[in-house]
Every structure is written in C-alpha cells, then in structure tokens.
Coordinates of C-alpha atoms in Angstrom, one line a residue:
Chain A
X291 CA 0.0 0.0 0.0
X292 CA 1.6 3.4 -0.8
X293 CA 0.4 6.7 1.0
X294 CA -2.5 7.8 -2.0
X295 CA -3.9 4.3 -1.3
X296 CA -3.9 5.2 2.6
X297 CA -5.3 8.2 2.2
X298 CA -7.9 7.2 -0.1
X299 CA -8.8 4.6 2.3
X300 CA -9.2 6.7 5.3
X301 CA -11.5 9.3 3.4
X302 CA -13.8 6.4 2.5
X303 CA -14.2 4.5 5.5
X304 CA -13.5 6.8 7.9
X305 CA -10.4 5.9 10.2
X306 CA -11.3 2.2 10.7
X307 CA -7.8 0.6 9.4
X308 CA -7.5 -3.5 8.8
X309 CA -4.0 -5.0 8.6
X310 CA -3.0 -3.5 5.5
X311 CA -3.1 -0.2 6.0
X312 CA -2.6 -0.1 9.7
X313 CA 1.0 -1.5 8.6
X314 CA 1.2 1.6 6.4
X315 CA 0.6 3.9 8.8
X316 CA 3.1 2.6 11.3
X317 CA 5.4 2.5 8.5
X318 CA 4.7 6.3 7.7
X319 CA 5.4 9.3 9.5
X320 CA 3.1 11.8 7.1
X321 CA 0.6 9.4 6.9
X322 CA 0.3 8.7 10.4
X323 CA 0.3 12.8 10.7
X324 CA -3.0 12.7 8.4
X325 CA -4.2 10.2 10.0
X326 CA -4.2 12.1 13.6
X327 CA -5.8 15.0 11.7
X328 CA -8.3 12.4 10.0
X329 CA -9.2 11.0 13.3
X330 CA -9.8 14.3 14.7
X331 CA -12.1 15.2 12.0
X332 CA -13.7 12.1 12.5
X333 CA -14.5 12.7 15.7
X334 CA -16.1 15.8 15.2
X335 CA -18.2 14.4 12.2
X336 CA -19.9 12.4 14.4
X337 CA -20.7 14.9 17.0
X338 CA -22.1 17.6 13.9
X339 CA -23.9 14.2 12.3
X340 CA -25.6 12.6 16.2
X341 CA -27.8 15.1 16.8
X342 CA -30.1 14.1 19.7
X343 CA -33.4 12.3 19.2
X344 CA -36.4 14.0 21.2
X345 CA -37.4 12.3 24.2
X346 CA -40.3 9.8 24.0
X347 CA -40.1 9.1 20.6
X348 CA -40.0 5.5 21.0
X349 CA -43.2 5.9 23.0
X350 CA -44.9 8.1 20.7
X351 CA -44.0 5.6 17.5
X352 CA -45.0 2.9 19.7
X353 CA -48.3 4.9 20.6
X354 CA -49.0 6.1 17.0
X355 CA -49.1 2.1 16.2
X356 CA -51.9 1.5 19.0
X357 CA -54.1 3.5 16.7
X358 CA -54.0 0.9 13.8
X359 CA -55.5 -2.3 14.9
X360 CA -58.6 -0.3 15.9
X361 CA -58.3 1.4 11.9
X362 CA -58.0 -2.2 10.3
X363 CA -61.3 -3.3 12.4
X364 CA -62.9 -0.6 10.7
X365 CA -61.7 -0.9 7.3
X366 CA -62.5 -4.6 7.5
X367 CA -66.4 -4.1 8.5
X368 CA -66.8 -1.0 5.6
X369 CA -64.9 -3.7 2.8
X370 CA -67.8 -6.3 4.1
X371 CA -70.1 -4.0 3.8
X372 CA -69.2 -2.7 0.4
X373 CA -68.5 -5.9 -0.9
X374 CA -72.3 -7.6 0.0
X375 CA -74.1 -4.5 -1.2
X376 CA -72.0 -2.7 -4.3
X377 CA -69.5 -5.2 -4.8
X378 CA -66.3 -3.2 -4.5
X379 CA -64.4 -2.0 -1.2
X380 CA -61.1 -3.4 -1.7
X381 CA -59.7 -0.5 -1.8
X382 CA -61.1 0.6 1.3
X383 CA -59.4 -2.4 2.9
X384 CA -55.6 -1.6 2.1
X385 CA -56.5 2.2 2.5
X386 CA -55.4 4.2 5.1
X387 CA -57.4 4.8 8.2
X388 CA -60.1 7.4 7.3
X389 CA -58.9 11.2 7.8
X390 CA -61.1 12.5 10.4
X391 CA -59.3 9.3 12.5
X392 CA -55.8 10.3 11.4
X393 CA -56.5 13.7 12.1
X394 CA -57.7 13.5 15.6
X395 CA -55.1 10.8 15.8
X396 CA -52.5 13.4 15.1
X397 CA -53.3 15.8 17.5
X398 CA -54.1 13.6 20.2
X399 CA -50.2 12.5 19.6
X400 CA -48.8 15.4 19.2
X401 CA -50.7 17.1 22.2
X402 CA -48.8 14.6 24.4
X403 CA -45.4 16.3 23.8
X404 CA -45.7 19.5 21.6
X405 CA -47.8 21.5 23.9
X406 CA -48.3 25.4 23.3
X407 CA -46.2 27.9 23.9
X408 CA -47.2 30.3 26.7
X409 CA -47.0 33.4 24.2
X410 CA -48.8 33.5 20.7
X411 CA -46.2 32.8 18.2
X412 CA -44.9 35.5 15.9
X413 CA -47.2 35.9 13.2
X414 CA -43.8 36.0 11.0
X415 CA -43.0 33.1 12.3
X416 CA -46.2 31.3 11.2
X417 CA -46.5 32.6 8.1
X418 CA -42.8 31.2 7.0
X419 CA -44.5 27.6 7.7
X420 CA -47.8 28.5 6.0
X421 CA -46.4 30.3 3.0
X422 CA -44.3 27.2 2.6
X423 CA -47.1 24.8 1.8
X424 CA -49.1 27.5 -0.7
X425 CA -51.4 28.5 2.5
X426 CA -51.8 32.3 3.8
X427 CA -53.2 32.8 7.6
X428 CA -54.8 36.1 8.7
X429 CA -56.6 37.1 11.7
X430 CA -56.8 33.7 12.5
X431 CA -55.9 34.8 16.6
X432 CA -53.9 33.8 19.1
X433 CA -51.8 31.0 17.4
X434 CA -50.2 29.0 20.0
X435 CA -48.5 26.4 17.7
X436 CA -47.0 25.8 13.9
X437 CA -45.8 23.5 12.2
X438 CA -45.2 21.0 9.3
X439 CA -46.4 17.5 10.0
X440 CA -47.4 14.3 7.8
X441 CA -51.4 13.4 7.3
X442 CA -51.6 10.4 5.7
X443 CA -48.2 10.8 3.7
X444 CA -49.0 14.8 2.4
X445 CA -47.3 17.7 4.1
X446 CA -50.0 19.7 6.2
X447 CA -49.3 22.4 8.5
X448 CA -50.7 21.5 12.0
X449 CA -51.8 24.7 14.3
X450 CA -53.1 25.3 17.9
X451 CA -55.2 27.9 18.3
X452 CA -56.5 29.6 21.2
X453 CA -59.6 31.0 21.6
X454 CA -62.2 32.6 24.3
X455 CA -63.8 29.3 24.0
X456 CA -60.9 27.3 24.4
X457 CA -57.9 25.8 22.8
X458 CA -58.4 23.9 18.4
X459 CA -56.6 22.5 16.6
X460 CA -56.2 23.3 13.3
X461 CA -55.0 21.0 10.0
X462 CA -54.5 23.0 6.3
X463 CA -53.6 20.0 3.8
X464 CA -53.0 21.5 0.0
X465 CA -52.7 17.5 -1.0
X466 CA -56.0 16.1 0.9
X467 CA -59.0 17.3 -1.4
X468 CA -62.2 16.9 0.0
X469 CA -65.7 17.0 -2.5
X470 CA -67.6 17.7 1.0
X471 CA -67.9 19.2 4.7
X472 CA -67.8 16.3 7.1
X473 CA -68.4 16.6 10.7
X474 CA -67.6 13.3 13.0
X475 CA -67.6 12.9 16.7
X476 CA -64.5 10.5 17.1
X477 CA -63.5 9.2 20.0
X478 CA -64.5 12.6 22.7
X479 CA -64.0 15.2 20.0
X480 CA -65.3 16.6 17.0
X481 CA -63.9 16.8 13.6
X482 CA -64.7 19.2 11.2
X483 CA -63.3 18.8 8.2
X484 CA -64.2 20.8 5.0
X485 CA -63.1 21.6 1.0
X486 CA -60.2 24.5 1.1
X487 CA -58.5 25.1 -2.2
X488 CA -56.9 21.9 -4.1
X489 CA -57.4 20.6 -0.6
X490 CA -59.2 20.4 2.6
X491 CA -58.6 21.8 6.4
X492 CA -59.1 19.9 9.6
X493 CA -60.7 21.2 13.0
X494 CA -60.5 19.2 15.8
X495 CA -62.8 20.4 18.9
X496 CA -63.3 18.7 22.3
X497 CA -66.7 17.2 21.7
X498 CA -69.8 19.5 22.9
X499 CA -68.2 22.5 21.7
X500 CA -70.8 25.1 20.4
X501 CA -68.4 27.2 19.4
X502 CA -67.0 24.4 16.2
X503 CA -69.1 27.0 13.9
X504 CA -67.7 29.9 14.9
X505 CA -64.2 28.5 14.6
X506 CA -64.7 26.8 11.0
X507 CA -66.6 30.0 9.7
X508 CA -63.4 32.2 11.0
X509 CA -61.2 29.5 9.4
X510 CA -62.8 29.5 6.4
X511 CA -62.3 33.9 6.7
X512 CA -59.0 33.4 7.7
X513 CA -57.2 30.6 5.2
X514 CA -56.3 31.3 1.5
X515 CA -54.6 29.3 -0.9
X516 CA -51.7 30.7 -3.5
X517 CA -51.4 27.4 -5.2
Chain B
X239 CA -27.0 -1.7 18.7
X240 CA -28.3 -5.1 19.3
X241 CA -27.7 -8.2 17.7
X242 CA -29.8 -8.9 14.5
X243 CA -30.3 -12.3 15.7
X244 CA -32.3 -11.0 18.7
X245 CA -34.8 -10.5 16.3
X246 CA -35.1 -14.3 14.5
X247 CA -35.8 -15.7 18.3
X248 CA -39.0 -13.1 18.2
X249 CA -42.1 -15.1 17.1
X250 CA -44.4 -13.0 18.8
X251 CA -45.1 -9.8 16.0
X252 CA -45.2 -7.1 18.6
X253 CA -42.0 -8.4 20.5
X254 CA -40.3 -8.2 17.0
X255 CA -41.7 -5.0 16.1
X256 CA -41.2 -3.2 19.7
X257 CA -37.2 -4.6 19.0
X258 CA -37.3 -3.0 16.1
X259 CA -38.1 0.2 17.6
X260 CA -36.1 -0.1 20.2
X261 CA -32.8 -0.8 18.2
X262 CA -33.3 1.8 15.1
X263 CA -35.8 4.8 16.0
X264 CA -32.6 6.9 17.1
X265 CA -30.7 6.0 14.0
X266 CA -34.2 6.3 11.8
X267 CA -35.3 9.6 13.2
X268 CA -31.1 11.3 13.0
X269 CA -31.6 10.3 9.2
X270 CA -35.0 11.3 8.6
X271 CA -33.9 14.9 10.4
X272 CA -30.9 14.8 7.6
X273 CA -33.0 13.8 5.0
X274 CA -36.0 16.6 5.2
X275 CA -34.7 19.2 7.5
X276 CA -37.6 19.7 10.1
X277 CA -38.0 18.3 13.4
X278 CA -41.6 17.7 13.8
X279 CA -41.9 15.9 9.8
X280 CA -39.2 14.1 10.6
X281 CA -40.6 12.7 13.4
X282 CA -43.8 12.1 11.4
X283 CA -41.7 10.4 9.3
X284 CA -40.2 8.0 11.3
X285 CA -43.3 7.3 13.0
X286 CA -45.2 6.7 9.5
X287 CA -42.2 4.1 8.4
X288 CA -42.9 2.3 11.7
X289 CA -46.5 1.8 10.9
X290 CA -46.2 0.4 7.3
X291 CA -43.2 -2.0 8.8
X292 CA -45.7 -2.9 11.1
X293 CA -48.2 -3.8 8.5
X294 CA -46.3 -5.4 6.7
X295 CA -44.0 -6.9 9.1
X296 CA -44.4 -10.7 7.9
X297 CA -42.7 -9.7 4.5
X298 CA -39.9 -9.5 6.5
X299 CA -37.8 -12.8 6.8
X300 CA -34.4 -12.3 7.1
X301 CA -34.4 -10.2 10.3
X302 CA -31.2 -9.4 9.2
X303 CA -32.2 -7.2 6.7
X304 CA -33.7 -5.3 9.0
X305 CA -32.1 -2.2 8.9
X306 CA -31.9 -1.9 5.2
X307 CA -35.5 -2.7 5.0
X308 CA -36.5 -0.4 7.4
X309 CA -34.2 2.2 6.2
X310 CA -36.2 1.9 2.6
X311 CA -39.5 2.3 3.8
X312 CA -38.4 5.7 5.2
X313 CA -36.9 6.9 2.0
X314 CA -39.9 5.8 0.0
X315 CA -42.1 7.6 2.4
X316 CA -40.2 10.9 2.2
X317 CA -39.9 10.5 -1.6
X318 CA -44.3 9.8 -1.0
X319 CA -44.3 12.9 0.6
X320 CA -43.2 15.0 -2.3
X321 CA -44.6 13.4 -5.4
X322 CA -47.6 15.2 -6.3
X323 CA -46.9 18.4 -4.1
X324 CA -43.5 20.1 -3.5
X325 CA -43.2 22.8 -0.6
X326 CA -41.1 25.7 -1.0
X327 CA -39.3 24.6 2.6
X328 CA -37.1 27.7 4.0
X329 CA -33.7 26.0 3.2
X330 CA -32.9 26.2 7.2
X331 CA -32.7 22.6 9.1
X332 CA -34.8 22.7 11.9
X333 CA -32.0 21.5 14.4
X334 CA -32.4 24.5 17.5
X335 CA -35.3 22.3 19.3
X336 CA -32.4 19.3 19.0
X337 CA -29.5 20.8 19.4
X338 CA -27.6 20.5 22.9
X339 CA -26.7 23.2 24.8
X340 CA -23.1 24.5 25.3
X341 CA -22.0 21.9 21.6
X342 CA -18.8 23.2 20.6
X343 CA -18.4 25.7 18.6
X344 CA -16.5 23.8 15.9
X345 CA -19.2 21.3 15.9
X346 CA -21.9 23.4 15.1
X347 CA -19.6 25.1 12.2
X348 CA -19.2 21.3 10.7
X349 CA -23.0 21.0 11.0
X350 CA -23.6 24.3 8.8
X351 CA -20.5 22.9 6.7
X352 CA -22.8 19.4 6.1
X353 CA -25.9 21.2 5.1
X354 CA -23.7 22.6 2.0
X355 CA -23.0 19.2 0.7
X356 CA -25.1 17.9 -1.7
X357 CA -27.9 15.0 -0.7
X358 CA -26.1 12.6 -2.8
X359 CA -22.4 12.9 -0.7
X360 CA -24.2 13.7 2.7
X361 CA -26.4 10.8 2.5
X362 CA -24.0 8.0 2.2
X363 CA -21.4 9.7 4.8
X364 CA -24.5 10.4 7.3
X365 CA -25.3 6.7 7.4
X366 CA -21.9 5.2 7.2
X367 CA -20.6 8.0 10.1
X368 CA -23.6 7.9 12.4
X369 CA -25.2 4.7 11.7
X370 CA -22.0 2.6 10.8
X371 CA -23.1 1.0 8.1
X372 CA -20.8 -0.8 5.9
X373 CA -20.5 0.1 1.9
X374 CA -22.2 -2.5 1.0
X375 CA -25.1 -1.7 3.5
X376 CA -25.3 1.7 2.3
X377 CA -25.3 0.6 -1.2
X378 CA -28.8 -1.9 -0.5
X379 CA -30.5 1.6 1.1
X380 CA -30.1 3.9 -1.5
X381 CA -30.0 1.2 -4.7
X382 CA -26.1 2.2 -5.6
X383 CA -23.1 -0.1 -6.2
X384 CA -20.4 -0.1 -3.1
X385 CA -18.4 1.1 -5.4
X386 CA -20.3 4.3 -6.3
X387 CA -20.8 4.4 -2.2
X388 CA -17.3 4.5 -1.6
X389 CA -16.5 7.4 -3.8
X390 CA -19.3 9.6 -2.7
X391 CA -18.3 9.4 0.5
X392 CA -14.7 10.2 -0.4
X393 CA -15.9 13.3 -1.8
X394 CA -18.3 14.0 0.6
X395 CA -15.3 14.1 2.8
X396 CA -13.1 16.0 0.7
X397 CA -15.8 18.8 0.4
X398 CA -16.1 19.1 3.9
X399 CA -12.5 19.2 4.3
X400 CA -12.0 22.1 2.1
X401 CA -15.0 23.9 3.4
X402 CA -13.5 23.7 6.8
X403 CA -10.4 24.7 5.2
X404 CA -11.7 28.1 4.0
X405 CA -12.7 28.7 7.6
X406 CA -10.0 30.1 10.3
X407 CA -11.2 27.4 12.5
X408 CA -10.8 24.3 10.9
X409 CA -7.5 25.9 9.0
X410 CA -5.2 22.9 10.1
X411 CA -6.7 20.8 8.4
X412 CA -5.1 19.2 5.2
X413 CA -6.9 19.4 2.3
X414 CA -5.8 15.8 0.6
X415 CA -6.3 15.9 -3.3

C-alpha cells in the first residue's frame, strides 16, 4: 500500500484501518500525521452528524401504532359491507385509516409532547410555515403552535389555536381534497373537516363544543390558498 | 445496537416490532432529520415508516435485513411525501429544538459545513458516520453499487474538508487531493 492508497482509504471508511493499511501507517510518519488529523475530523463528524433524538419518541412511535389495529377493524367491516351490497371495497381495505381518524389521531399524539407555547407565536413566524405549503393565515388569533407535519403521507401544516372558547386544533392540507364538509364525533371530539383550495382543512374540537361553527366560519375567513 | 439475531428468536409480532423500535428509531429519526430538515416531519416520518413496517411486518424474513428494510420504507415515504406536491421549505434545518446546549463551537460550524453538501455525498457519509453502516449496507439503502458508495463518501469528505479549510477554525486541516 503506498500513501495515495492510505489516504484514499481513510477518506472512504473513515479511520477504521484493517491490517494492510494499519501496517502503512506505522510505516509512515506523514501518513500517520493525516491520520491524527483524519481522526480528529472524525471525531467531530460524528458529533455535527448525532444530533439528539427528542425524548419519548420511542413511545410516541409505539403509541401512533396503538391507533391501527382499531383502523383495520374498521376498514375490514366498511370492505364487508361494500363488498355484499356494491361489490367493490377493496380498496377501502388496504386504504389508510379514514382522515377524520388520522387527524384526531395526530393531534391527540402530538398534544402529548408538543404543547403550546405560553405566548402566541410571531405571526412572521407562522407565516414562513404556511407560506411554505401555498397557504396564507390572517386574523386567524392567538396561534399557539405551527408546524409541518405528515397526514396520511401529504405535508400539512398542524396549528393550535387559542380562543375565548378554548384551545383547536387546526389541520391545512393543500394535498387532501375533500368533495364535501364532514363533521364526526370520534373518539371525545369533534372533527370538522371541509373543501379548502386543491385541498381540505381539519378542525379538531373537544366534543360538545358550540363554538366548532364559529371556529370553521373564522377559518374558512382566515385561510387562502396561492397554489 | 443489538444483535440482529435478537430479532429471529421473536415469534411474537409485537416483540419483534417493539425490538425493532427499540434498536433503530434513534438511528431512523437522525436520518430522517438529515433527509427533510424539520423536526416535527421528521418525526412524522419515522413514525409513518414504523406503521407500514408494522403492517407489513411478515414480508420481512431475514431479520437481518432489518435495517436496510426499514431504512427503505423511510426513503420511499419521504420520496411519497413530495410526489404530487413540492413545498417551498425555508432552506434552514430545523436542528435549535435538538441541538444541545453548550455543543462546541467547531461542531456546530461542521453542522452548517454538512448542510452545503449535496444529498447525494451527505447521504451515504451520514449513514456510514452515524449509523455505521458498511458500503455494502449503504449501497442496499439507496439502490447504488459499493463502489459508487465509496467514492461519494470520499468526496463528501473531501468537500467538507475544504470547506473547513476556507474557515480560520478548521485551518489545520489538510486538504488531501
């Protein structure tokens, strides 16, 4: 092994040596020079690359899954259904779990560990994350929370909004279209979902609330689209 | 990291999938972070990659291909993500709600030096530096040859360098050609 063939080695795998070019660098004093350097850059590679994981996201992935035997139960009696009286359904079967479910089952989740801040967010601030998905949010309040998250696969921007009434939660998702208004009471809360531009937006209420018409008619004000 | 083999003794599906959790969320969710720059869709991500490996767990018979496999589900779900819709993203990673407080100061500049790189050279070095995964493994993740593994992240490595290089900081480093 010469010292290009050391070198070359080191900036491919690191500075993991076998026998080979171990023997080299015993053998070399500039090599074992770069190879200090090397190691020191190594070192601090992996210290840029490790950056922490959040707490409780083993819990929260674990959690997430808890939903989906519930979903499958669900898809499995609408497929039976559709299958005895229209003859199709499969694709209801190996769908995804319906989206007022996966919505509520987002902010349920992400309740648990994102929380609010204790001061509205700077409107600047939320409009970077809105803007970025095509969306534009005015006088929607006291926004408490904003950010990008995954509905079934599509970018959406998930909010928290506080209100007189109490605290929403609020879904825009350019990529879910929507040919209606659906309201569901799922599990303790109500979702509200309804047709906003290419896509659709996402309420979720506590159950009971009277004030879920307010909020979606001051959404509806509030949201518009530039894509 | 655990031994693969821990997995093959699992019969039970939610003891294998809570292993698999256990053993490669971390890794999962520091590539995911890499891979589309925000915290909170990253963690969507990793969580969304978990469920279809859940579902689909019993295609999965060589638990040693665990990592791999689970590896490609993520990167098909954050290429799922962007097929019909692409979001003008600031450019800025989302890594203040991670980062640790008091990280050296030459870390940080090495972090802002990776985000230059392109995906193709920080993808490959990110998995082989942080998840230690061999050429080869690298090469069954993101569909190359070891070959083609190997001299991305040579030049990954090389462009660091010589970003480094152009800062006061890092200025003793060698730039090798």
């Amino acid at each position: 092994m010469n010292c290009v063939e050391f070198r070359r080695h080191c900036l491919e795998s690191g500075v993991t040596l076998d026998n080979e070019t171990m023997a080299h660098q015993q053998s070399c004093d500039t090599c074992q020079r770069f190879y200090q350097q090397q190691s020191q850059f190594e070192s601090l590679l992996g210290q840029a690359l490790a950056v922490p994981v959040p707490d409780g996201l083993e819990s929260r992935i674990k959690l997430r899954k808890s939903f989906a035997p519930r979903w499958q139960m669900r898809q499995l009696a609408i497929a039976a259904m559709l299958l005895l009286s229209v003859g199709v359904g499969l694709r209801a079967f190996y769908g995804p779990a319906p989206l007022d479910e996966a919505l509520l089952a987002h902010a349920l989740e992400a309740h648990s560990y994102r929380g609010a801040a204790d001061q509205p967010m700077p409107l600047a601030r939320v409009s970077q994350i809105t803007n970025g998905l095509g969306a534009q949010v005015n006088n929607l309040g006291d926004i408490r929370y904003a950010g990008h998250c995954r509905i079934h696969g599509r970018m959406a921007v998930h909010m928290l909004v506080n209100t007189d009434m109490g605290r929403y939660t609020l879904f825009l998702m350019p990529d879910q279209p929507l040919e209606q208004r659906i309201s569901e009471q799922v599990d303790g809360h109500q979702v509200v979902m309804f047709p906003s531009g290419k896509g659709s937006i996402g309420v979720v209420v506590p159950a009971g609330s009277d004030w879920v018409e307010s909020t979606e008619a001051q959404v509806r004000d509030a949201v518009t689209w530039s894509i | 990291m655990a031994d693969p083999e821990v997995f093959s003794s699992m019969g039970n599906k939610q003891e294998r999938y809570d292993a698999l959790v256990t053993v490669y969320s971390a890794d999962l969710f520091r590539y995911a972070l890499w891979l589309c720059r925000k915290r909170e869709v990253a963690e969507d991500l990793v969580q969304e990659t978990f469920l279809r490996a859940w579902k689909s767990l019993h295609s999965l018979r060589d638990d040693k291909a665990a990592k791999t496999w689970l590896f490609t589900i993520l990167r098909r779900e954050n290429a799922r993500m962007y097929e019909r819709y692409s979001p003008g993203f600031d450019d800025d990673y989302d890594f203040d709600s991670v980062a640790v407080e008091q990280e050296d100061e030459q870390v940080m500049q090495l972090r802002e030096c990776m985000k230059m790189l392109a995906d193709e050279y920080r993808e490959p070095l990110m998995l082989q530096v942080v998840n230690g995964y061999s050429s080869k493994e690298i090469a069954g993740i993101l569909d190359l040859t070891p070959g083609t593994v190997n001299t991305r992240v040579f030049r990954a490595r090389k462009q660091l360098m010589s970003l480094m290089s152009q800062d006061d900081s890092f200025g003793q480093l060698e730039v090798v050609s």
